[in-house]
Amino acid sequence: MAAATTTGIASTAAQWKELILKAIDSNSHLKHSSFFQLATIGSNGRPSNRTVVFRGFQEDTDKIRINTDCRSHKIEDLKHCPFAEICWYFTDSWEQFRINGLIDVIDGSNSDPVKLQQRENSWFAGSLKSRLQYLSPDPGLPCISDELPRDINLDPSQGPVGSFCLLVLDPDQVDYLNLKINMRLAFRSCKSENGDKHWTSERIIP
Amino acid sequence: MAAATTTGIASTAAQWKELILKAIDSNSHLKHSSFFQLATIGSNGRPSNRTVVFRGFQEDTDKIRINTDCRSHKIEDLKHCPFAEICWYFTDSWEQFRINGLIDVIDGSNSDPVKLQQRENSWFAGSLKSRLQYLSPDPGLPCISDELPRDINLDPSQGPVGSFCLLVLDPDQVDYLNLKINMRLAFRSCKSENGDKHWTSERIIP
């Protein structure tokens, strides 16, 4: 069925990753083009949704990196339910990517030295200013004074502080919508016998 | 505690609605400023997230209107779990609203004549072009041909078709973040004895 428009051929390369890289490039003049919305499920069973920043793909994989604060609610959400969906809308090219997958929460207590190294790399890839926010008081708690916070100093060579957390989303479903040409593609992953991840794609009605 | 920065006073007027109306106004030169991301929970227990269009507040209330297709997955999601969270990021003013609440799904089978009238009003408030999309084949199904769809005609005076659905989100929690002045406010609703909705707000650490 649907041979003309459906590419039912499995591929190890994630075709949607090429589409994202192209969208990032064509929208790069907009600061907000690296922002997307991350939906999780709260421990109260309700959906939760916030804007976060794309920090790149994990090396040459299709895994997506996000930096966050260990003290934020999303960590609690992810301990309760590790699934998440990114909705990334590119405002200039009118493209939407919905990326569903499992999130690996990598904080300083992680026992895997490779993951701890990835967390450290993500820490140093951020600006000094962005690192400073992890030293501020607990996000989400009431402000108890109008006073400006005291000056915080951070040695640029200092490694990740305790509150710094790397999230790595491993996608297994991607829905792509291009509103300029009214095209929608559904990508699904599957694992082969040797554990390699493969992707199939299908054109669907927008 | 926190008297200087916390406004713990309950109010029937939704202060966050004023902030949204102001943000809509200051970002109105951007077409995408009326788009936000709506997170729901799928029947598979995973979060789901997509871009939808703000269709205004329900008359003079703080309820938010969204038009959608009865055949879209979000309807199934909402039947399974009626809670949703909107994440609305204004790219020019750097303001984010996270709006959590219950969604009322109003399709043509609704037994309440007032709600059916609201659905009809939402139908006619949309352009003729936007109404036409509810006559297209089932969204999400595989495309079975490359052929262009046949010409669809719709009488401009015709009322809502079967696939047209109005969603009305009744907010009970709103989290406001202004990145330009680094300010965050948490709004919570409560019901008084006579059933009126009241809002409290608190300044929290961003």
mmCIF file of N, CA and C in Angstrom, chain A residues 1-2 4-6 31-32 35 37-41 44-51 73 81 83-87 89 91 94 96 98 100-102 136-146 172-173 179 184 202-206, chain B residues 1-2 4-6 31-32 35 37-41 44-51 73 81 83-87 89 91 94 96 98 100-102 136-146 172-173 179 184 202-206:
data_model
loop_
_atom_site.group_PDB
_atom_site.id
_atom_site.type_symbol
_atom_site.label_atom_id
_atom_site.label_comp_id
_atom_site.label_asym_id
_atom_site.label_seq_id
_atom_site.Cartn_x
_atom_site.Cartn_y
_atom_site.Cartn_z
ATOM 1 N N MET A 1 0.833 -1.208 0.000
ATOM 2 C CA MET A 1 0.000 0.000 0.000
ATOM 3 C C MET A 1 0.865 1.254 0.000
ATOM 4 N N ALA A 2 0.395 2.262 -0.672
ATOM 5 C CA ALA A 2 0.974 3.602 -0.566
ATOM 6 C C ALA A 2 2.419 3.703 -1.041
ATOM 7 N N ALA A 4 3.706 4.932 -3.648
ATOM 8 C CA ALA A 4 4.138 6.168 -4.307
ATOM 9 C C ALA A 4 4.685 7.200 -3.333
ATOM 10 N N THR A 5 4.116 7.263 -2.158
ATOM 11 C CA THR A 5 4.496 8.353 -1.251
ATOM 12 C C THR A 5 5.087 7.868 0.068
ATOM 13 N N THR A 6 5.082 6.565 0.290
ATOM 14 C CA THR A 6 5.575 6.055 1.553
ATOM 15 C C THR A 6 6.958 5.457 1.364
ATOM 16 N N LYS A 31 17.332 34.175 17.328
ATOM 17 C CA LYS A 31 17.864 33.680 18.604
ATOM 18 C C LYS A 31 16.996 32.540 19.156
ATOM 19 N N HIS A 32 15.671 32.717 19.036
ATOM 20 C CA HIS A 32 14.770 31.736 19.636
ATOM 21 C C HIS A 32 14.668 30.430 18.847
ATOM 22 N N PHE A 35 15.213 27.309 20.790
ATOM 23 C CA PHE A 35 14.313 27.026 21.923
ATOM 24 C C PHE A 35 13.232 26.047 21.466
ATOM 25 N N GLN A 37 9.800 23.377 23.211
ATOM 26 C CA GLN A 37 8.981 23.087 24.377
ATOM 27 C C GLN A 37 9.091 21.599 24.722
ATOM 28 N N LEU A 38 9.348 21.337 25.994
ATOM 29 C CA LEU A 38 9.524 19.966 26.468
ATOM 30 C C LEU A 38 8.355 19.597 27.379
ATOM 31 N N ALA A 39 7.601 18.573 26.966
ATOM 32 C CA ALA A 39 6.460 18.115 27.772
ATOM 33 C C ALA A 39 6.842 16.866 28.549
ATOM 34 N N THR A 40 6.485 16.862 29.834
ATOM 35 C CA THR A 40 6.688 15.695 30.688
ATOM 36 C C THR A 40 5.382 15.444 31.447
ATOM 37 N N ILE A 41 5.383 14.408 32.281
ATOM 38 C CA ILE A 41 4.201 14.140 33.107
ATOM 39 C C ILE A 41 4.583 14.330 34.574
ATOM 40 N N ASN A 44 1.791 14.475 39.833
ATOM 41 C CA ASN A 44 0.344 14.591 40.082
ATOM 42 C C ASN A 44 -0.473 14.045 38.899
ATOM 43 N N GLY A 45 0.224 13.480 37.907
ATOM 44 C CA GLY A 45 -0.460 12.874 36.762
ATOM 45 C C GLY A 45 -0.909 13.866 35.710
ATOM 46 N N ARG A 46 -0.516 15.140 35.852
ATOM 47 C CA ARG A 46 -0.885 16.146 34.854
ATOM 48 C C ARG A 46 0.292 16.434 33.919
ATOM 49 N N PRO A 47 -0.013 16.820 32.680
ATOM 50 C CA PRO A 47 1.096 17.193 31.795
ATOM 51 C C PRO A 47 1.751 18.492 32.246
ATOM 52 N N SER A 48 3.018 18.619 31.919
ATOM 53 C CA SER A 48 3.815 19.784 32.276
ATOM 54 C C SER A 48 4.585 20.167 31.019
ATOM 55 N N ASN A 49 4.788 21.478 30.806
ATOM 56 C CA ASN A 49 5.332 21.925 29.516
ATOM 57 C C ASN A 49 6.128 23.208 29.720
ATOM 58 N N ARG A 50 7.361 23.252 29.234
ATOM 59 C CA ARG A 50 8.180 24.467 29.402
ATOM 60 C C ARG A 50 9.171 24.592 28.248
ATOM 61 N N THR A 51 9.654 25.830 28.075
ATOM 62 C CA THR A 51 10.641 26.110 27.033
ATOM 63 C C THR A 51 12.034 25.773 27.559
ATOM 64 N N HIS A 73 11.398 21.226 38.707
ATOM 65 C CA HIS A 73 10.334 20.213 38.785
ATOM 66 C C HIS A 73 10.482 19.105 37.740
ATOM 67 N N CYS A 81 8.090 9.546 35.477
ATOM 68 C CA CYS A 81 7.831 9.023 34.121
ATOM 69 C C CYS A 81 8.947 9.531 33.201
ATOM 70 N N PHE A 83 9.461 9.401 30.063
ATOM 71 C CA PHE A 83 9.128 9.774 28.686
ATOM 72 C C PHE A 83 8.868 11.274 28.560
ATOM 73 N N ALA A 84 9.208 11.811 27.405
ATOM 74 C CA ALA A 84 9.000 13.241 27.155
ATOM 75 C C ALA A 84 8.704 13.442 25.678
ATOM 76 N N GLU A 85 8.059 14.573 25.358
ATOM 77 C CA GLU A 85 7.914 14.949 23.948
ATOM 78 C C GLU A 85 8.324 16.406 23.761
ATOM 79 N N ILE A 86 9.254 16.574 22.832
ATOM 80 C CA ILE A 86 9.694 17.903 22.416
ATOM 81 C C ILE A 86 8.755 18.369 21.311
ATOM 82 N N CYS A 87 8.330 19.643 21.377
ATOM 83 C CA CYS A 87 7.670 20.246 20.222
ATOM 84 C C CYS A 87 8.529 21.436 19.813
ATOM 85 N N TYR A 89 9.002 24.255 17.029
ATOM 86 C CA TYR A 89 8.420 24.945 15.885
ATOM 87 C C TYR A 89 9.386 26.023 15.393
ATOM 88 N N THR A 91 9.889 29.225 13.466
ATOM 89 C CA THR A 91 8.942 30.278 13.107
ATOM 90 C C THR A 91 9.188 30.887 11.731
ATOM 91 N N TRP A 94 8.419 27.608 9.077
ATOM 92 C CA TRP A 94 7.111 26.982 9.317
ATOM 93 C C TRP A 94 7.209 25.451 9.382
ATOM 94 N N GLN A 96 7.541 22.041 11.959
ATOM 95 C CA GLN A 96 7.367 21.547 13.324
ATOM 96 C C GLN A 96 7.912 20.129 13.449
ATOM 97 N N ARG A 98 7.951 17.061 16.265
ATOM 98 C CA ARG A 98 7.501 16.512 17.549
ATOM 99 C C ARG A 98 8.341 15.263 17.790
ATOM 100 N N ASN A 100 9.451 12.302 20.336
ATOM 101 C CA ASN A 100 9.069 11.566 21.536
ATOM 102 C C ASN A 100 10.136 10.539 21.887
ATOM 103 N N GLY A 101 10.471 10.437 23.148
ATOM 104 C CA GLY A 101 11.475 9.453 23.545
ATOM 105 C C GLY A 101 11.684 9.415 25.038
ATOM 106 N N LEU A 102 12.716 8.690 25.419
ATOM 107 C CA LEU A 102 13.061 8.447 26.814
ATOM 108 C C LEU A 102 14.191 9.393 27.199
ATOM 109 N N SER A 136 22.565 30.041 41.886
ATOM 110 C CA SER A 136 21.556 30.923 42.487
ATOM 111 C C SER A 136 20.635 30.116 43.415
ATOM 112 N N PRO A 137 19.802 30.830 44.219
ATOM 113 C CA PRO A 137 18.905 30.110 45.139
ATOM 114 C C PRO A 137 17.941 29.193 44.374
ATOM 115 N N ASP A 138 17.327 28.281 45.108
ATOM 116 C CA ASP A 138 16.425 27.267 44.526
ATOM 117 C C ASP A 138 15.350 27.866 43.624
ATOM 118 N N PRO A 139 15.352 27.535 42.327
ATOM 119 C CA PRO A 139 14.282 28.017 41.454
ATOM 120 C C PRO A 139 12.930 27.453 41.905
ATOM 121 N N GLY A 140 11.911 28.303 41.827
ATOM 122 C CA GLY A 140 10.558 27.859 42.191
ATOM 123 C C GLY A 140 10.174 28.186 43.624
ATOM 124 N N LEU A 141 11.184 28.495 44.477
ATOM 125 C CA LEU A 141 10.848 28.860 45.855
ATOM 126 C C LEU A 141 10.420 30.326 45.896
ATOM 127 N N PRO A 142 9.625 30.704 46.921
ATOM 128 C CA PRO A 142 9.198 32.109 46.998
ATOM 129 C C PRO A 142 10.399 33.043 47.152
ATOM 130 N N CYS A 143 10.304 34.234 46.526
ATOM 131 C CA CYS A 143 11.314 35.281 46.725
ATOM 132 C C CYS A 143 11.064 35.857 48.107
ATOM 133 N N ILE A 144 12.087 35.898 48.964
ATOM 134 C CA ILE A 144 11.812 36.423 50.302
ATOM 135 C C ILE A 144 12.342 37.841 50.492
ATOM 136 N N SER A 145 12.955 38.379 49.459
ATOM 137 C CA SER A 145 13.350 39.787 49.576
ATOM 138 C C SER A 145 13.539 40.379 48.192
ATOM 139 N N ASP A 146 13.484 41.704 48.153
ATOM 140 C CA ASP A 146 13.694 42.390 46.883
ATOM 141 C C ASP A 146 15.170 42.642 46.623
ATOM 142 N N ASP A 172 12.373 7.963 19.831
ATOM 143 C CA ASP A 172 11.915 6.772 19.105
ATOM 144 C C ASP A 172 10.760 7.046 18.143
ATOM 145 N N GLN A 173 10.193 8.255 18.218
ATOM 146 C CA GLN A 173 9.149 8.655 17.259
ATOM 147 C C GLN A 173 9.334 10.135 16.937
ATOM 148 N N LEU A 179 4.565 23.343 7.065
ATOM 149 C CA LEU A 179 3.333 24.066 6.735
ATOM 150 C C LEU A 179 3.434 24.837 5.427
ATOM 151 N N ARG A 184 3.597 16.161 5.730
ATOM 152 C CA ARG A 184 3.818 15.587 7.067
ATOM 153 C C ARG A 184 4.435 14.201 6.930
ATOM 154 N N GLU A 202 7.110 7.458 6.869
ATOM 155 C CA GLU A 202 5.879 7.322 6.097
ATOM 156 C C GLU A 202 5.275 8.707 5.929
ATOM 157 N N ARG A 203 4.824 8.981 4.714
ATOM 158 C CA ARG A 203 4.138 10.259 4.496
ATOM 159 C C ARG A 203 2.685 10.110 4.945
ATOM 160 N N ILE A 204 2.241 11.040 5.779
ATOM 161 C CA ILE A 204 0.869 10.951 6.282
ATOM 162 C C ILE A 204 0.097 12.238 5.973
ATOM 163 N N ILE A 205 -1.211 12.160 6.118
ATOM 164 C CA ILE A 205 -2.074 13.309 5.802
ATOM 165 C C ILE A 205 -1.899 14.385 6.891
ATOM 166 N N PRO A 206 -1.576 15.623 6.492
ATOM 167 C CA PRO A 206 -1.306 16.682 7.477
ATOM 168 C C PRO A 206 -2.534 17.018 8.357
ATOM 169 N N MET B 1 5.503 35.973 56.032
ATOM 170 C CA MET B 1 6.704 35.751 55.215
ATOM 171 C C MET B 1 6.564 36.433 53.861
ATOM 172 N N ALA B 2 7.655 36.984 53.387
ATOM 173 C CA ALA B 2 7.754 37.411 51.989
ATOM 174 C C ALA B 2 6.791 38.520 51.608
ATOM 175 N N ALA B 4 7.221 41.605 51.140
ATOM 176 C CA ALA B 4 7.704 42.613 50.200
ATOM 177 C C ALA B 4 7.456 42.239 48.747
ATOM 178 N N THR B 5 7.549 40.963 48.424
ATOM 179 C CA THR B 5 7.475 40.593 47.018
ATOM 180 C C THR B 5 6.321 39.652 46.707
ATOM 181 N N THR B 6 5.618 39.181 47.732
ATOM 182 C CA THR B 6 4.547 38.228 47.486
ATOM 183 C C THR B 6 3.205 38.943 47.606
ATOM 184 N N LYS B 31 3.417 36.918 13.234
ATOM 185 C CA LYS B 31 2.325 35.985 12.958
ATOM 186 C C LYS B 31 2.284 34.843 13.972
ATOM 187 N N HIS B 32 3.481 34.332 14.329
ATOM 188 C CA HIS B 32 3.528 33.159 15.208
ATOM 189 C C HIS B 32 3.232 33.495 16.675
ATOM 190 N N PHE B 35 0.631 31.421 18.319
ATOM 191 C CA PHE B 35 0.837 29.962 18.392
ATOM 192 C C PHE B 35 1.379 29.610 19.779
ATOM 193 N N GLN B 37 2.250 25.875 22.464
ATOM 194 C CA GLN B 37 2.370 24.413 22.497
ATOM 195 C C GLN B 37 1.446 23.852 23.567
ATOM 196 N N LEU B 38 0.679 22.850 23.173
ATOM 197 C CA LEU B 38 -0.292 22.229 24.065
ATOM 198 C C LEU B 38 0.160 20.810 24.394
ATOM 199 N N ALA B 39 0.412 20.561 25.677
ATOM 200 C CA ALA B 39 0.831 19.220 26.108
ATOM 201 C C ALA B 39 -0.345 18.471 26.717
ATOM 202 N N THR B 40 -0.487 17.220 26.311
ATOM 203 C CA THR B 40 -1.516 16.335 26.866
ATOM 204 C C THR B 40 -0.843 15.000 27.211
ATOM 205 N N ILE B 41 -1.628 14.068 27.740
ATOM 206 C CA ILE B 41 -1.083 12.731 28.016
ATOM 207 C C ILE B 41 -1.793 11.727 27.121
ATOM 208 N N ASN B 44 -1.244 5.962 25.739
ATOM 209 C CA ASN B 44 -0.111 5.076 26.030
ATOM 210 C C ASN B 44 0.666 5.545 27.267
ATOM 211 N N GLY B 45 0.169 6.612 27.914
ATOM 212 C CA GLY B 45 0.822 7.100 29.131
ATOM 213 C C GLY B 45 2.019 7.989 28.888
ATOM 214 N N ARG B 46 2.266 8.338 27.622
ATOM 215 C CA ARG B 46 3.400 9.223 27.312
ATOM 216 C C ARG B 46 2.914 10.646 27.056
ATOM 217 N N PRO B 47 3.755 11.637 27.348
ATOM 218 C CA PRO B 47 3.353 13.002 27.020
ATOM 219 C C PRO B 47 3.309 13.231 25.519
ATOM 220 N N SER B 48 2.459 14.142 25.116
ATOM 221 C CA SER B 48 2.265 14.490 23.718
ATOM 222 C C SER B 48 2.255 16.023 23.657
ATOM 223 N N ASN B 49 2.799 16.598 22.583
ATOM 224 C CA ASN B 49 3.010 18.048 22.552
ATOM 225 C C ASN B 49 2.921 18.541 21.117
ATOM 226 N N ARG B 50 2.124 19.573 20.866
ATOM 227 C CA ARG B 50 1.994 20.100 19.495
ATOM 228 C C ARG B 50 1.647 21.575 19.520
ATOM 229 N N THR B 51 1.919 22.247 18.396
ATOM 230 C CA THR B 51 1.613 23.665 18.255
ATOM 231 C C THR B 51 0.151 23.823 17.856
ATOM 232 N N HIS B 73 -5.299 13.090 17.271
ATOM 233 C CA HIS B 73 -4.977 12.278 18.461
ATOM 234 C C HIS B 73 -5.283 12.977 19.776
ATOM 235 N N CYS B 81 -7.256 11.607 29.596
ATOM 236 C CA CYS B 81 -6.846 12.520 30.688
ATOM 237 C C CYS B 81 -7.178 13.947 30.259
ATOM 238 N N PHE B 83 -6.594 16.819 31.519
ATOM 239 C CA PHE B 83 -5.687 17.909 31.888
ATOM 240 C C PHE B 83 -4.706 18.215 30.756
ATOM 241 N N ALA B 84 -4.335 19.486 30.668
ATOM 242 C CA ALA B 84 -3.384 19.903 29.632
ATOM 243 C C ALA B 84 -2.546 21.049 30.168
ATOM 244 N N GLU B 85 -1.372 21.243 29.576
ATOM 245 C CA GLU B 85 -0.589 22.448 29.897
ATOM 246 C C GLU B 85 -0.152 23.134 28.608
ATOM 247 N N ILE B 86 -0.508 24.404 28.533
ATOM 248 C CA ILE B 86 -0.070 25.269 27.440
ATOM 249 C C ILE B 86 1.278 25.849 27.822
ATOM 250 N N CYS B 87 2.226 25.872 26.870
ATOM 251 C CA CYS B 87 3.445 26.656 27.054
ATOM 252 C C CYS B 87 3.473 27.682 25.926
ATOM 253 N N TYR B 89 5.389 30.880 24.563
ATOM 254 C CA TYR B 89 6.589 31.722 24.648
ATOM 255 C C TYR B 89 6.502 32.849 23.615
ATOM 256 N N THR B 91 8.307 35.438 21.559
ATOM 257 C CA THR B 91 9.706 35.512 21.128
ATOM 258 C C THR B 91 10.263 36.923 21.104
ATOM 259 N N TRP B 94 10.174 38.046 25.228
ATOM 260 C CA TRP B 94 10.849 37.070 26.100
ATOM 261 C C TRP B 94 10.013 36.726 27.332
ATOM 262 N N GLN B 96 7.201 33.969 29.035
ATOM 263 C CA GLN B 96 6.638 32.625 28.938
ATOM 264 C C GLN B 96 5.470 32.473 29.906
ATOM 265 N N ARG B 98 2.995 29.412 31.304
ATOM 266 C CA ARG B 98 2.661 27.987 31.385
ATOM 267 C C ARG B 98 1.296 27.915 32.054
ATOM 268 N N ASN B 100 -1.912 25.662 33.132
ATOM 269 C CA ASN B 100 -2.365 24.302 33.373
ATOM 270 C C ASN B 100 -3.850 24.306 33.735
ATOM 271 N N GLY B 101 -4.579 23.374 33.181
ATOM 272 C CA GLY B 101 -6.004 23.314 33.493
ATOM 273 C C GLY B 101 -6.685 22.136 32.838
ATOM 274 N N LEU B 102 -8.015 22.176 32.955
ATOM 275 C CA LEU B 102 -8.871 21.105 32.463
ATOM 276 C C LEU B 102 -9.448 21.534 31.115
ATOM 277 N N SER B 136 -11.059 17.798 4.752
ATOM 278 C CA SER B 136 -10.019 16.991 4.096
ATOM 279 C C SER B 136 -9.985 15.584 4.698
ATOM 280 N N PRO B 137 -9.247 14.665 4.033
ATOM 281 C CA PRO B 137 -9.195 13.293 4.566
ATOM 282 C C PRO B 137 -8.603 13.263 5.983
ATOM 283 N N ASP B 138 -8.802 12.126 6.649
ATOM 284 C CA ASP B 138 -8.378 11.951 8.050
ATOM 285 C C ASP B 138 -6.914 12.318 8.287
ATOM 286 N N PRO B 139 -6.644 13.355 9.111
ATOM 287 C CA PRO B 139 -5.256 13.673 9.429
ATOM 288 C C PRO B 139 -4.582 12.512 10.169
ATOM 289 N N GLY B 140 -3.328 12.256 9.817
ATOM 290 C CA GLY B 140 -2.570 11.195 10.492
ATOM 291 C C GLY B 140 -2.591 9.873 9.763
ATOM 292 N N LEU B 141 -3.531 9.714 8.805
ATOM 293 C CA LEU B 141 -3.557 8.465 8.041
ATOM 294 C C LEU B 141 -2.507 8.537 6.932
ATOM 295 N N PRO B 142 -2.019 7.363 6.465
ATOM 296 C CA PRO B 142 -1.014 7.398 5.391
ATOM 297 C C PRO B 142 -1.570 8.060 4.130
ATOM 298 N N CYS B 143 -0.710 8.811 3.418
ATOM 299 C CA CYS B 143 -1.083 9.356 2.103
ATOM 300 C C CYS B 143 -1.053 8.186 1.139
ATOM 301 N N ILE B 144 -2.140 7.969 0.414
ATOM 302 C CA ILE B 144 -2.116 6.821 -0.486
ATOM 303 C C ILE B 144 -1.911 7.222 -1.936
ATOM 304 N N SER B 145 -1.812 8.520 -2.190
ATOM 305 C CA SER B 145 -1.487 8.907 -3.560
ATOM 306 C C SER B 145 -0.870 10.288 -3.569
ATOM 307 N N ASP B 146 -0.175 10.597 -4.654
ATOM 308 C CA ASP B 146 0.430 11.921 -4.791
ATOM 309 C C ASP B 146 -0.557 12.914 -5.394
ATOM 310 N N ASP B 172 -6.199 26.556 36.018
ATOM 311 C CA ASP B 172 -6.172 26.688 37.475
ATOM 312 C C ASP B 172 -4.776 26.990 38.026
ATOM 313 N N GLN B 173 -3.761 26.926 37.168
ATOM 314 C CA GLN B 173 -2.405 27.314 37.574
ATOM 315 C C GLN B 173 -1.726 28.001 36.401
ATOM 316 N N LEU B 179 11.887 36.937 30.976
ATOM 317 C CA LEU B 179 13.349 36.768 30.906
ATOM 318 C C LEU B 179 14.093 38.092 30.771
ATOM 319 N N ARG B 184 9.619 35.987 37.915
ATOM 320 C CA ARG B 184 8.713 34.844 37.774
ATOM 321 C C ARG B 184 7.585 34.965 38.791
ATOM 322 N N GLU B 202 2.155 34.828 43.600
ATOM 323 C CA GLU B 202 3.344 34.848 44.442
ATOM 324 C C GLU B 202 4.562 35.005 43.556
ATOM 325 N N ARG B 203 5.472 35.860 43.984
ATOM 326 C CA ARG B 203 6.717 35.996 43.231
ATOM 327 C C ARG B 203 7.664 34.880 43.657
ATOM 328 N N ILE B 204 8.195 34.159 42.666
ATOM 329 C CA ILE B 204 9.091 33.045 43.005
ATOM 330 C C ILE B 204 10.437 33.209 42.303
ATOM 331 N N ILE B 205 11.411 32.451 42.754
ATOM 332 C CA ILE B 205 12.769 32.543 42.199
ATOM 333 C C ILE B 205 12.778 31.938 40.780
ATOM 334 N N PRO B 206 13.269 32.712 39.788
ATOM 335 C CA PRO B 206 13.221 32.241 38.392
ATOM 336 C C PRO B 206 14.048 30.968 38.158
#
